[in-house]
Amino acid sequence: MRFNFLNYYGNKKYAYPRPVAMATAQVVMSCSLLYYAVSAPGAIYIVSVVMGSCYGTHWAIVPSAVSELIGLKSFGALYNFLTLATPTGSLIFSGVITSGIYHYETKIQSATNLNTLTDGEALTCYGTICYSITCGILSVLCLMTFVSSMIVLYRTKRLYAKIYGSS
């Protein structure tokens, strides 16, 4: 399900720009996150494989797209900013947003169970509801990234026509 091969093959044979592959990966990521958000059975396994493939696709496509669109003169600095985006996004989403929603759902579950906690016992959230809201938010963000990729595609279609020839 990796789009890397399709991206390479599409570029060489059909002159598909790289933002098309990035947009495709974003739509697939959004659908898989939405699949988890609706609490489908076995969703965690499917979403793990699909998200890993799509994430790997971005790591392969984005540096190539940056070098094509911006050039190689300052590629090192731009690539470092790209690699900085991953831990920054992880800090924001995992450390702040996801943990806040998880703790909120945990408090709701503990209030409805009427269980008293002993000293040192941590609150635990059970079920897919713990991460459903987070996956819904991430699904919307993936759709916003899809729109951004399509804007980049629209703005760079002449450049890609020059690079790969118009077909």
Coordinates of C-alpha atoms in Angstrom, one line a residue:
M1 CA 0.0 0.0 0.0
R2 CA 3.0 2.2 -0.2
F3 CA 2.6 5.1 -2.5
N4 CA 6.4 5.5 -3.1
F5 CA 6.5 3.1 -6.0
L6 CA 3.3 4.6 -7.4
N7 CA 4.7 8.1 -7.0
Y8 CA 7.9 7.1 -8.9
Y9 CA 6.0 5.2 -11.6
G10 CA 3.4 8.0 -11.9
N11 CA 6.1 10.7 -12.3
K12 CA 8.0 8.9 -15.0
K13 CA 5.2 7.4 -17.0
Y14 CA 2.2 9.8 -16.5
A15 CA 3.9 13.0 -15.2
Y16 CA 1.9 13.0 -12.0
P17 CA 3.4 15.6 -9.6
R18 CA 4.5 14.6 -6.2
P19 CA 1.8 16.6 -4.4
V20 CA -0.8 14.2 -5.9
A21 CA 0.9 11.3 -4.1
M22 CA 1.0 13.4 -0.9
A23 CA -2.7 14.3 -1.2
T24 CA -3.6 10.6 -1.8
A25 CA -1.7 9.5 1.3
Q26 CA -3.5 12.2 3.3
V27 CA -6.9 11.0 2.2
V28 CA -6.0 7.4 3.0
M29 CA -4.8 8.6 6.5
S30 CA -7.9 10.6 7.1
C31 CA -10.1 7.6 6.2
S32 CA -8.2 5.2 8.4
L33 CA -8.4 7.6 11.3
L34 CA -12.1 8.1 10.8
Y35 CA -12.4 4.3 10.7
Y36 CA -10.9 4.1 14.2
A37 CA -12.9 7.1 15.4
V38 CA -16.2 5.3 14.7
S39 CA -15.0 2.4 16.9
A40 CA -14.9 -0.2 14.1
P41 CA -13.9 -3.7 15.2
G42 CA -10.2 -4.5 14.9
A43 CA -9.6 -0.9 13.8
I44 CA -6.4 -0.5 15.8
Y45 CA -4.6 -3.2 13.6
I46 CA -5.8 -1.8 10.3
V47 CA -5.1 1.8 11.3
S48 CA -1.6 0.9 12.5
V49 CA -0.6 -0.6 9.2
V50 CA -2.2 2.0 7.0
M51 CA -0.9 5.0 9.1
G52 CA 2.6 3.5 9.1
S53 CA 2.6 3.1 5.3
C54 CA 1.3 6.6 4.7
Y55 CA 3.7 8.1 7.2
G56 CA 6.6 6.3 5.4
T57 CA 5.2 7.6 2.1
H58 CA 5.5 11.2 3.4
W59 CA 9.1 10.6 4.6
A60 CA 10.0 9.4 1.0
I61 CA 8.0 12.0 -1.0
V62 CA 8.4 15.3 0.9
P63 CA 12.2 15.7 0.6
S64 CA 11.9 15.0 -3.2
A65 CA 9.1 17.5 -3.6
V66 CA 11.0 20.1 -1.6
S67 CA 14.1 19.7 -3.7
E68 CA 12.0 20.0 -6.9
L69 CA 10.0 23.0 -5.8
I70 CA 12.6 25.0 -3.9
G71 CA 15.9 23.7 -5.2
L72 CA 19.0 22.2 -3.7
K73 CA 20.7 25.4 -2.6
S74 CA 19.3 25.4 0.9
F75 CA 18.1 21.8 0.9
G76 CA 20.0 20.9 4.1
A77 CA 18.3 23.7 6.2
L78 CA 14.9 22.8 4.7
Y79 CA 15.3 19.1 5.4
N80 CA 16.2 19.9 9.0
F81 CA 13.0 21.9 9.4
L82 CA 11.1 19.0 8.0
T83 CA 12.6 16.6 10.5
L84 CA 12.0 19.1 13.3
A85 CA 8.2 19.1 12.4
T86 CA 7.9 15.5 13.6
P87 CA 8.9 15.9 17.2
T88 CA 7.1 19.3 17.4
G89 CA 3.9 17.7 16.1
S90 CA 4.4 14.8 18.5
L91 CA 4.8 17.1 21.4
I92 CA 1.7 19.1 20.6
F93 CA -0.6 16.3 19.7
S94 CA 0.6 13.5 22.0
G95 CA 1.8 15.6 24.9
V96 CA -1.0 18.2 25.0
I97 CA -4.1 17.4 22.9
T98 CA -4.3 13.6 23.2
S99 CA -3.3 13.5 26.8
G100 CA -5.9 16.2 27.7
I101 CA -8.7 14.3 25.9
Y102 CA -7.6 11.0 27.4
H103 CA -7.7 12.4 31.0
Y104 CA -11.1 14.0 30.3
E105 CA -12.5 10.7 29.2
T106 CA -10.9 8.9 32.1
K107 CA -12.6 11.3 34.6
I108 CA -15.9 10.8 32.9
Q109 CA -15.5 7.0 33.2
S110 CA -14.4 7.1 36.8
A111 CA -17.3 9.3 37.7
T112 CA -19.9 7.0 36.1
N113 CA -18.3 3.8 37.7
L114 CA -18.4 5.3 41.2
N115 CA -15.2 3.5 42.1
T116 CA -13.1 5.0 44.7
L117 CA -9.4 5.1 44.0
T118 CA -6.8 4.0 46.5
D119 CA -3.6 6.0 47.0
G120 CA -1.2 5.6 44.1
E121 CA -3.8 4.1 41.8
A122 CA -4.0 5.8 38.4
L123 CA -7.1 6.6 36.4
T124 CA -7.5 4.3 33.4
C125 CA -9.7 4.8 30.4
Y126 CA -11.3 1.7 28.8
G127 CA -12.6 1.3 25.2
T128 CA -12.1 3.1 21.9
I129 CA -13.7 6.3 23.2
C130 CA -10.4 7.2 24.9
Y131 CA -8.9 8.0 21.5
S132 CA -11.9 8.4 19.2
I133 CA -12.1 12.2 19.6
T134 CA -8.4 12.5 19.0
C135 CA -8.6 10.4 15.8
G136 CA -11.5 12.5 14.6
I137 CA -9.5 15.7 15.1
L138 CA -6.5 14.1 13.3
S139 CA -8.8 13.0 10.5
V140 CA -10.0 16.6 10.0
L141 CA -6.3 17.8 10.1
C142 CA -5.4 15.2 7.4
L143 CA -8.2 16.6 5.2
M144 CA -6.9 20.1 5.7
T145 CA -3.5 18.8 4.6
F146 CA -5.1 17.3 1.6
V147 CA -6.5 20.7 0.7
S148 CA -3.0 22.2 1.2
S149 CA -1.5 19.6 -1.1
M150 CA -4.0 20.4 -3.8
I151 CA -3.3 24.1 -3.5
V152 CA 0.4 23.3 -3.9
L153 CA -0.5 21.1 -6.9
Y154 CA -2.5 23.9 -8.5
R155 CA 0.2 26.5 -7.9
T156 CA 3.0 24.3 -9.3
K157 CA 1.4 22.6 -12.2
R158 CA 3.4 24.7 -14.7
L159 CA 6.7 23.8 -13.0
Y160 CA 5.8 20.1 -13.0
A161 CA 4.8 20.3 -16.7
K162 CA 8.3 21.7 -17.4
I163 CA 10.0 19.0 -15.3
Y164 CA 8.2 16.0 -16.5
G165 CA 6.7 17.2 -19.8
S166 CA 3.0 17.8 -20.2
S167 CA 0.8 14.8 -20.7

